[in-house]
PDB file of C-alpha atoms in Angstrom:
ATOM      1  CA  MET A 249      32.873  23.769 -49.435  1.00 46.00           C
ATOM      2  CA  LYS A 250      31.289  22.983 -46.079  1.00 45.00           C
ATOM      3  CA  ARG A 251      27.724  23.857 -47.030  1.00 45.00           C
ATOM      4  CA  PRO A 252      27.575  21.318 -50.033  1.00 45.00           C
ATOM      5  CA  LEU A 253      28.930  18.585 -47.905  1.00 41.00           C
ATOM      6  CA  PHE A 254      26.399  19.450 -45.191  1.00 40.00           C
ATOM      7  CA  LEU A 255      23.519  19.278 -47.617  1.00 40.00           C
ATOM      8  CA  MET A 256      24.895  15.987 -49.046  1.00 40.00           C
ATOM      9  CA  VAL A 257      25.096  14.379 -45.545  1.00 40.00           C
ATOM     10  CA  SER A 258      21.661  15.798 -44.672  1.00 39.00           C
ATOM     11  CA  SER A 259      20.184  14.218 -47.693  1.00 39.00           C
ATOM     12  CA  LEU A 260      21.681  10.903 -47.013  1.00 39.00           C
ATOM     13  CA  CYS A 261      20.335  10.949 -43.545  1.00 40.00           C
ATOM     14  CA  LEU A 262      16.788  11.702 -44.879  1.00 39.00           C
ATOM     15  CA  VAL A 263      17.078   8.765 -47.256  1.00 40.00           C
ATOM     16  CA  SER A 264      18.021   6.247 -44.644  1.00 38.00           C
ATOM     17  CA  ALA A 265      15.496   7.475 -42.061  1.00 40.00           C
ATOM     18  CA  PRO A 266      12.654   4.972 -41.315  1.00 43.00           C
ATOM     19  CA  LEU A 267       9.547   5.595 -43.265  1.00 56.00           C
ATOM     20  CA  TYR A 268       6.401   6.801 -41.492  1.00 64.00           C
ATOM     21  CA  ALA A 269       3.510   4.764 -40.364  1.00 81.00           C
ATOM     22  CA  GLU A 270      -0.151   5.584 -40.644  1.00 90.00           C
ATOM     23  CA  THR A 271      -3.162   4.592 -38.530  1.00 94.00           C
ATOM     24  CA  HIS A 272      -6.480   3.849 -39.987  1.00 97.00           C
ATOM     25  CA  THR A 273      -9.679   1.767 -39.572  1.00 97.00           C
ATOM     26  CA  VAL A 274     -10.252  -1.175 -41.887  1.00 98.00           C
ATOM     27  CA  LYS A 275     -13.450  -0.623 -43.983  1.00 98.00           C
ATOM     28  CA  LYS A 276     -13.407  -3.838 -45.715  1.00 98.00           C
ATOM     29  CA  VAL A 277     -11.379  -7.057 -46.265  1.00 98.00           C
ATOM     30  CA  ILE A 278     -11.392  -7.825 -49.992  1.00 97.00           C
ATOM     31  CA  ASP A 279      -9.367 -11.128 -49.551  1.00 97.00           C
ATOM     32  CA  GLY A 280      -6.638 -12.527 -47.328  1.00 97.00           C
ATOM     33  CA  ASP A 281      -4.117 -10.128 -48.409  1.00 97.00           C
ATOM     34  CA  THR A 282      -5.955  -7.090 -49.560  1.00 98.00           C
ATOM     35  CA  ILE A 283      -7.957  -4.590 -47.661  1.00 98.00           C
ATOM     36  CA  ILE A 284      -9.750  -1.190 -47.981  1.00 98.00           C
ATOM     37  CA  LEU A 285      -9.228   1.605 -45.488  1.00 98.00           C
ATOM     38  CA  ASP A 286     -11.631   4.159 -44.082  1.00 97.00           C
ATOM     39  CA  ASN A 287     -10.128   6.539 -46.677  1.00 97.00           C
ATOM     40  CA  GLY A 288     -11.025   4.340 -49.637  1.00 97.00           C
ATOM     41  CA  LYS A 289      -7.416   3.418 -50.366  1.00 97.00           C
ATOM     42  CA  LYS A 290      -6.592  -0.185 -51.095  1.00 98.00           C
ATOM     43  CA  VAL A 291      -3.705  -1.954 -49.264  1.00 98.00           C
ATOM     44  CA  ARG A 292      -1.844  -4.987 -50.199  1.00 97.00           C
ATOM     45  CA  LEU A 293      -0.011  -6.868 -47.433  1.00 98.00           C
ATOM     46  CA  LEU A 294       3.596  -6.724 -48.282  1.00 97.00           C
ATOM     47  CA  GLY A 295       5.546  -9.990 -48.615  1.00 97.00           C
ATOM     48  CA  THR A 296       2.520 -12.199 -48.502  1.00 97.00           C
ATOM     49  CA  ASN A 297       0.418 -14.262 -51.021  1.00 96.00           C
ATOM     50  CA  THR A 298      -2.946 -15.695 -49.939  1.00 97.00           C
ATOM     51  CA  PRO A 299      -4.854 -18.158 -52.176  1.00 96.00           C
ATOM     52  CA  GLU A 300      -7.272 -16.244 -54.565  1.00 94.00           C
ATOM     53  CA  LEU A 301     -11.083 -16.158 -54.172  1.00 95.00           C
ATOM     54  CA  ALA A 302     -13.259 -16.995 -57.142  1.00 93.00           C
ATOM     55  CA  LYS A 303     -12.608 -14.333 -59.772  1.00 90.00           C
ATOM     56  CA  ASN A 304     -13.214 -13.817 -63.516  1.00 91.00           C
ATOM     57  CA  GLY A 305     -14.947 -17.186 -63.897  1.00 92.00           C
ATOM     58  CA  LYS A 306     -12.127 -19.134 -62.074  1.00 93.00           C
ATOM     59  CA  PRO A 307     -12.948 -21.179 -58.992  1.00 94.00           C
ATOM     60  CA  PRO A 308     -11.471 -20.267 -55.617  1.00 94.00           C
ATOM     61  CA  GLU A 309      -8.115 -21.701 -54.567  1.00 93.00           C
ATOM     62  CA  ALA A 310      -7.846 -23.910 -51.668  1.00 93.00           C
ATOM     63  CA  LEU A 311      -8.087 -22.051 -48.414  1.00 94.00           C
ATOM     64  CA  SER A 312      -8.946 -18.732 -49.897  1.00 96.00           C
ATOM     65  CA  GLN A 313     -12.066 -18.442 -47.826  1.00 96.00           C
ATOM     66  CA  GLN A 314     -10.275 -19.433 -44.586  1.00 97.00           C
ATOM     67  CA  ALA A 315      -7.426 -16.825 -45.310  1.00 97.00           C
ATOM     68  CA  THR A 316      -9.984 -14.231 -46.057  1.00 97.00           C
ATOM     69  CA  GLU A 317     -12.056 -15.075 -42.961  1.00 97.00           C
ATOM     70  CA  PHE A 318      -8.935 -15.028 -40.751  1.00 97.00           C
ATOM     71  CA  THR A 319      -8.094 -11.394 -42.003  1.00 98.00           C
ATOM     72  CA  ARG A 320     -11.652 -10.298 -41.533  1.00 97.00           C
ATOM     73  CA  GLN A 321     -11.770 -11.530 -38.026  1.00 96.00           C
ATOM     74  CA  GLN A 322      -8.463  -9.950 -36.997  1.00 96.00           C
ATOM     75  CA  ILE A 323      -8.826  -6.428 -38.597  1.00 97.00           C
ATOM     76  CA  GLU A 324     -12.224  -5.536 -40.373  1.00 97.00           C
ATOM     77  CA  GLY A 325     -13.847  -2.493 -38.569  1.00 96.00           C
ATOM     78  CA  LYS A 326     -10.829  -2.254 -36.343  1.00 96.00           C
ATOM     79  CA  GLU A 327      -7.945   0.323 -36.164  1.00 96.00           C
ATOM     80  CA  ILE A 328      -4.639  -0.760 -37.678  1.00 97.00           C
ATOM     81  CA  ARG A 329      -1.322   0.750 -38.082  1.00 96.00           C
ATOM     82  CA  LEU A 330       0.494   0.593 -41.566  1.00 97.00           C
ATOM     83  CA  GLU A 331       4.220   0.239 -41.650  1.00 96.00           C
ATOM     84  CA  PHE A 332       5.888   1.059 -44.977  1.00 95.00           C
ATOM     85  CA  ASP A 333       9.095  -0.370 -46.161  1.00 93.00           C
ATOM     86  CA  GLU A 334      12.027   1.464 -47.477  1.00 89.00           C
ATOM     87  CA  SER A 335      12.552  -0.969 -50.246  1.00 85.00           C
ATOM     88  CA  LYS A 336       9.378   0.215 -51.813  1.00 86.00           C
ATOM     89  CA  ALA A 337       9.845   3.896 -51.380  1.00 84.00           C
ATOM     90  CA  ALA A 338      10.879   4.412 -55.042  1.00 79.00           C
ATOM     91  CA  ASP A 339       7.548   3.134 -56.149  1.00 83.00           C
ATOM     92  CA  HIS A 340       5.766   5.351 -53.555  1.00 88.00           C
ATOM     93  CA  ASN A 341       4.847   2.037 -51.614  1.00 91.00           C
ATOM     94  CA  ARG A 342       2.563   0.935 -54.493  1.00 92.00           C
ATOM     95  CA  ASP A 343       2.390  -2.213 -56.439  1.00 92.00           C
ATOM     96  CA  THR A 344       1.599  -2.349 -60.223  1.00 92.00           C
ATOM     97  CA  LYS A 345      -2.221  -2.190 -59.519  1.00 94.00           C
ATOM     98  CA  GLY A 346      -1.757   1.033 -57.464  1.00 94.00           C
ATOM     99  CA  ARG A 347      -2.341  -0.437 -54.123  1.00 95.00           C
ATOM    100  CA  LEU A 348      -0.397   0.591 -51.088  1.00 95.00           C
ATOM    101  CA  LEU A 349       2.162  -1.886 -50.020  1.00 96.00           C
ATOM    102  CA  ALA A 350       2.436  -2.159 -46.254  1.00 97.00           C
ATOM    103  CA  TYR A 351       2.954  -4.233 -43.178  1.00 97.00           C
ATOM    104  CA  VAL A 352      -0.366  -4.306 -41.248  1.00 98.00           C
ATOM    105  CA  TRP A 353      -0.161  -4.150 -37.437  1.00 97.00           C
ATOM    106  CA  TYR A 354      -3.227  -4.676 -35.205  1.00 96.00           C
ATOM    107  CA  LYS A 355      -3.796  -4.994 -31.521  1.00 92.00           C
ATOM    108  CA  GLU A 356      -5.115  -8.206 -29.928  1.00 80.00           C
ATOM    109  CA  LYS A 357      -6.257  -8.674 -26.438  1.00 67.00           C
ATOM    110  CA  THR A 358      -5.028 -11.809 -24.846  1.00 64.00           C
ATOM    111  CA  SER A 359      -6.525 -13.727 -21.973  1.00 57.00           C
ATOM    112  CA  ASN A 360      -3.180 -13.727 -20.131  1.00 64.00           C
ATOM    113  CA  ASP A 361      -2.378 -10.182 -20.552  1.00 62.00           C
ATOM    114  CA  PRO A 362      -4.916  -7.275 -20.009  1.00 55.00           C
ATOM    115  CA  ALA A 363      -2.759  -4.973 -22.083  1.00 59.00           C
ATOM    116  CA  ASP A 364      -3.138  -4.945 -25.962  1.00 69.00           C
ATOM    117  CA  GLN A 365      -0.485  -6.929 -27.818  1.00 85.00           C
ATOM    118  CA  GLU A 366       0.447  -5.653 -31.274  1.00 91.00           C
ATOM    119  CA  LYS A 367       0.836  -8.285 -33.978  1.00 95.00           C
ATOM    120  CA  MET A 368       1.801  -8.011 -37.627  1.00 97.00           C
ATOM    121  CA  LEU A 369      -0.960  -9.594 -39.943  1.00 98.00           C
ATOM    122  CA  ASN A 370       1.456 -10.388 -42.669  1.00 98.00           C
ATOM    123  CA  LYS A 371       3.514 -12.655 -40.312  1.00 98.00           C
ATOM    124  CA  GLU A 372       0.433 -14.178 -38.738  1.00 97.00           C
ATOM    125  CA  LEU A 373      -0.948 -15.209 -42.242  1.00 98.00           C
ATOM    126  CA  ILE A 374       2.325 -16.889 -43.120  1.00 98.00           C
ATOM    127  CA  GLN A 375       2.827 -18.535 -39.741  1.00 97.00           C
ATOM    128  CA  LYS A 376      -0.645 -20.063 -39.810  1.00 97.00           C
ATOM    129  CA  GLY A 377      -0.323 -21.332 -43.297  1.00 97.00           C
ATOM    130  CA  TYR A 378      -2.780 -19.002 -44.937  1.00 97.00           C
ATOM    131  CA  ALA A 379      -0.240 -17.344 -46.986  1.00 98.00           C
ATOM    132  CA  SER A 380       3.169 -17.968 -48.655  1.00 97.00           C
ATOM    133  CA  ALA A 381       6.006 -15.454 -48.315  1.00 97.00           C
ATOM    134  CA  LEU A 382       6.853 -13.365 -51.385  1.00 95.00           C
ATOM    135  CA  THR A 383      10.644 -12.876 -50.847  1.00 91.00           C
ATOM    136  CA  LYS A 384      11.822 -12.576 -54.455  1.00 90.00           C
ATOM    137  CA  HIS A 385      12.889  -9.055 -53.807  1.00 87.00           C
ATOM    138  CA  PRO A 386      14.444  -8.379 -50.416  1.00 90.00           C
ATOM    139  CA  PHE A 387      12.595  -6.295 -47.856  1.00 93.00           C
ATOM    140  CA  LYS A 388      12.810  -5.450 -44.111  1.00 95.00           C
ATOM    141  CA  TYR A 389      11.227  -8.650 -42.919  1.00 97.00           C
ATOM    142  CA  SER A 390      11.986 -11.179 -45.729  1.00 96.00           C
ATOM    143  CA  GLU A 391      14.211 -13.344 -43.649  1.00 96.00           C
ATOM    144  CA  GLU A 392      11.635 -13.607 -40.841  1.00 97.00           C
ATOM    145  CA  PHE A 393       8.831 -14.292 -43.375  1.00 98.00           C
ATOM    146  CA  LYS A 394      11.063 -17.036 -45.014  1.00 97.00           C
ATOM    147  CA  GLN A 395      11.647 -18.536 -41.559  1.00 97.00           C
ATOM    148  CA  ARG A 396       7.882 -18.510 -40.619  1.00 97.00           C
ATOM    149  CA  GLU A 397       6.991 -20.083 -43.993  1.00 98.00           C
ATOM    150  CA  SER A 398       9.546 -22.853 -43.330  1.00 97.00           C
ATOM    151  CA  GLU A 399       8.088 -23.576 -39.958  1.00 97.00           C
ATOM    152  CA  ALA A 400       4.541 -23.555 -41.433  1.00 97.00           C
ATOM    153  CA  GLN A 401       5.647 -26.044 -44.210  1.00 97.00           C
ATOM    154  CA  LYS A 402       7.407 -28.346 -41.642  1.00 97.00           C
ATOM    155  CA  LYS A 403       4.280 -28.434 -39.626  1.00 97.00           C
ATOM    156  CA  LYS A 404       2.148 -28.836 -42.729  1.00 96.00           C
ATOM    157  CA  LYS A 405      -0.180 -25.971 -41.791  1.00 96.00           C
ATOM    158  CA  GLY A 406      -2.836 -24.541 -44.093  1.00 95.00           C
ATOM    159  CA  ILE A 407      -1.753 -24.288 -47.701  1.00 96.00           C
ATOM    160  CA  TRP A 408       1.299 -26.640 -46.793  1.00 96.00           C
ATOM    161  CA  GLU A 409      -1.026 -29.441 -45.545  1.00 93.00           C
ATOM    162  CA  LYS A 410      -1.146 -30.933 -49.039  1.00 80.00           C
ATOM    163  CA  GLU A 411       0.584 -30.419 -52.391  1.00 58.00           C
ATOM    164  CA  SER A 412      -0.551 -27.075 -53.789  1.00 54.00           C
ATOM    165  CA  LYS A 413       0.622 -24.405 -56.158  1.00 55.00           C
ATOM    166  CA  PHE A 414       2.522 -22.946 -53.182  1.00 52.00           C
ATOM    167  CA  SER A 415       4.577 -26.124 -52.693  1.00 44.00           C
ATOM    168  CA  SER A 416       8.180 -26.133 -53.924  1.00 42.00           C
TER     169      SER A 416
END
């Protein structure tokens, strides 16, 4: 009897353990919330939605160029760390289009601190008003994303400056 109980407890520990992270270089920024890695895989920033660039004959949405350029300036050609969320583990951390879903961490040198400071791009996009928070389904940072979105709305940053499809 002890052995099956041990196996069951061991299995539970494995399920609740934090998921791994990967380090890659960003080969290309597709748009504000989608990138291609050095290994060719596409990554969609989890919990964010930036305005869409022109696609399939549709005009670009407001601030889509700015959101894309911000993402490009922060991470294109640079090393990043992908953090995966336990809430997406059942889907192998992929969306319906097969893209990896992840939090993207990058290092930024600050003028005040000679050391590198790690930042999460997902949060930065929301905080600066370049993205809305996608929080329909809970995930690790959903409450923080909601809070940052609320702050951006109050300050009328980016997509929240004027009425848009992102406005409530």
